[in-house]
Amino acid sequence: ANNNNSNAMFHLGYAYGFSGWGLESNFEKSKEWLKKSAQLGNAYGMTFYAFILEYEGENEEDKKEIGVLAQKVLSTNNFSTL
């Protein structure tokens, strides 16, 4: 994840979110890693990061970001093997 590997970032964010790989659940770390993955164009990272933004309550800025992420996910072929 520290080597700008978007798949590793996604998996780490997912693990923090769902207590995977022996990690305790940590919502803020999950959000941080999923956002980094999303910023690198990882479709899974974008999807899960958008879910977090929606879960947090959707202020106007978040609504715009969710829309942008949704469009990027729909236009990408970056659903590489996990």
PDB file of C-alpha atoms in Angstrom:
ATOM      1  CA  ALA A   1       0.000   0.000   0.000  1.00  0.00           C
ATOM      2  CA  ASN A   2       2.887   2.343   0.743  1.00  0.00           C
ATOM      3  CA  ASN A   3       4.215   1.770  -2.797  1.00  0.00           C
ATOM      4  CA  ASN A   4       1.195   3.398  -4.501  1.00  0.00           C
ATOM      5  CA  ASN A   5      -0.403   0.041  -5.253  1.00  0.00           C
ATOM      6  CA  SER A   6      -4.101   0.880  -5.526  1.00  0.00           C
ATOM      7  CA  ASN A   7      -5.198  -2.755  -5.059  1.00  0.00           C
ATOM      8  CA  ALA A   8      -3.162  -3.044  -1.860  1.00  0.00           C
ATOM      9  CA  MET A   9      -4.640   0.253  -0.658  1.00  0.00           C
ATOM     10  CA  PHE A  10      -8.145  -1.017  -1.384  1.00  0.00           C
ATOM     11  CA  HIS A  11      -7.533  -4.279   0.476  1.00  0.00           C
ATOM     12  CA  LEU A  12      -6.063  -2.458   3.467  1.00  0.00           C
ATOM     13  CA  GLY A  13      -9.006  -0.054   3.566  1.00  0.00           C
ATOM     14  CA  TYR A  14     -11.418  -2.962   3.298  1.00  0.00           C
ATOM     15  CA  ALA A  15      -9.597  -4.868   6.052  1.00  0.00           C
ATOM     16  CA  TYR A  16      -9.766  -1.886   8.410  1.00  0.00           C
ATOM     17  CA  GLY A  17     -13.442  -1.473   7.605  1.00  0.00           C
ATOM     18  CA  PHE A  18     -14.384  -5.086   8.176  1.00  0.00           C
ATOM     19  CA  SER A  19     -11.774  -6.279  10.711  1.00  0.00           C
ATOM     20  CA  GLY A  20      -9.916  -8.383   8.188  1.00  0.00           C
ATOM     21  CA  TRP A  21      -6.423  -9.893   8.440  1.00  0.00           C
ATOM     22  CA  GLY A  22      -6.539  -9.641  12.217  1.00  0.00           C
ATOM     23  CA  LEU A  23      -6.882  -5.843  12.158  1.00  0.00           C
ATOM     24  CA  GLU A  24      -9.309  -4.185  14.513  1.00  0.00           C
ATOM     25  CA  SER A  25     -11.999  -2.181  12.806  1.00  0.00           C
ATOM     26  CA  ASN A  26     -10.892   1.426  12.315  1.00  0.00           C
ATOM     27  CA  PHE A  27     -13.304   3.518  10.276  1.00  0.00           C
ATOM     28  CA  GLU A  28     -10.952   6.492   9.810  1.00  0.00           C
ATOM     29  CA  LYS A  29      -8.066   4.321   8.583  1.00  0.00           C
ATOM     30  CA  SER A  30     -10.477   2.473   6.307  1.00  0.00           C
ATOM     31  CA  LYS A  31     -11.671   5.754   4.818  1.00  0.00           C
ATOM     32  CA  GLU A  32      -8.106   7.037   4.427  1.00  0.00           C
ATOM     33  CA  TRP A  33      -6.885   3.976   2.501  1.00  0.00           C
ATOM     34  CA  LEU A  34     -10.017   3.682   0.362  1.00  0.00           C
ATOM     35  CA  LYS A  35      -9.718   7.364  -0.583  1.00  0.00           C
ATOM     36  CA  LYS A  36      -6.068   6.871  -1.589  1.00  0.00           C
ATOM     37  CA  SER A  37      -7.053   3.871  -3.691  1.00  0.00           C
ATOM     38  CA  ALA A  38      -9.876   5.861  -5.293  1.00  0.00           C
ATOM     39  CA  GLN A  39      -7.557   8.772  -6.077  1.00  0.00           C
ATOM     40  CA  LEU A  40      -5.344   6.356  -8.014  1.00  0.00           C
ATOM     41  CA  GLY A  41      -8.333   5.291 -10.111  1.00  0.00           C
ATOM     42  CA  ASN A  42      -9.080   1.936  -8.511  1.00  0.00           C
ATOM     43  CA  ALA A  43     -12.737   1.196  -9.284  1.00  0.00           C
ATOM     44  CA  TYR A  44     -13.233  -0.843  -6.109  1.00  0.00           C
ATOM     45  CA  GLY A  45     -11.636   1.918  -4.053  1.00  0.00           C
ATOM     46  CA  MET A  46     -13.883   4.504  -5.696  1.00  0.00           C
ATOM     47  CA  THR A  47     -16.982   2.396  -5.049  1.00  0.00           C
ATOM     48  CA  PHE A  48     -16.268   1.703  -1.392  1.00  0.00           C
ATOM     49  CA  TYR A  49     -15.099   5.274  -0.737  1.00  0.00           C
ATOM     50  CA  ALA A  50     -18.379   6.542  -2.231  1.00  0.00           C
ATOM     51  CA  PHE A  51     -20.269   4.180   0.102  1.00  0.00           C
ATOM     52  CA  ILE A  52     -18.432   5.683   3.064  1.00  0.00           C
ATOM     53  CA  LEU A  53     -19.233   9.229   1.948  1.00  0.00           C
ATOM     54  CA  GLU A  54     -22.875   8.255   1.578  1.00  0.00           C
ATOM     55  CA  TYR A  55     -22.877   6.529   4.972  1.00  0.00           C
ATOM     56  CA  GLU A  56     -21.442   9.617   6.664  1.00  0.00           C
ATOM     57  CA  GLY A  57     -24.422  11.727   5.717  1.00  0.00           C
ATOM     58  CA  GLU A  58     -23.889  13.258   2.297  1.00  0.00           C
ATOM     59  CA  ASN A  59     -23.261  16.958   2.635  1.00  0.00           C
ATOM     60  CA  GLU A  60     -23.378  18.905  -0.651  1.00  0.00           C
ATOM     61  CA  GLU A  61     -19.650  18.499  -1.304  1.00  0.00           C
ATOM     62  CA  ASP A  62     -19.842  14.752  -0.674  1.00  0.00           C
ATOM     63  CA  LYS A  63     -22.850  14.421  -2.986  1.00  0.00           C
ATOM     64  CA  LYS A  64     -20.824  15.984  -5.784  1.00  0.00           C
ATOM     65  CA  GLU A  65     -17.868  13.710  -5.076  1.00  0.00           C
ATOM     66  CA  ILE A  66     -20.122  10.635  -5.015  1.00  0.00           C
ATOM     67  CA  GLY A  67     -21.472  11.638  -8.436  1.00  0.00           C
ATOM     68  CA  VAL A  68     -17.971  12.114  -9.836  1.00  0.00           C
ATOM     69  CA  LEU A  69     -16.842   8.765  -8.428  1.00  0.00           C
ATOM     70  CA  ALA A  70     -19.917   7.021  -9.843  1.00  0.00           C
ATOM     71  CA  GLN A  71     -19.212   8.406 -13.319  1.00  0.00           C
ATOM     72  CA  LYS A  72     -15.564   7.342 -13.119  1.00  0.00           C
ATOM     73  CA  VAL A  73     -16.502   3.837 -12.002  1.00  0.00           C
ATOM     74  CA  LEU A  74     -19.010   3.485 -14.817  1.00  0.00           C
ATOM     75  CA  SER A  75     -16.464   4.606 -17.404  1.00  0.00           C
ATOM     76  CA  THR A  76     -13.509   2.541 -16.243  1.00  0.00           C
ATOM     77  CA  ASN A  77     -12.293  -0.929 -17.043  1.00  0.00           C
ATOM     78  CA  ASN A  78     -10.110  -0.882 -13.931  1.00  0.00           C
ATOM     79  CA  PHE A  79     -11.829  -3.784 -12.186  1.00  0.00           C
ATOM     80  CA  SER A  80      -8.616  -5.743 -12.042  1.00  0.00           C
ATOM     81  CA  THR A  81      -8.411  -9.055 -10.278  1.00  0.00           C
ATOM     82  CA  LEU A  82      -8.479  -8.766  -6.541  1.00  0.00           C
TER      83      LEU A  82
END
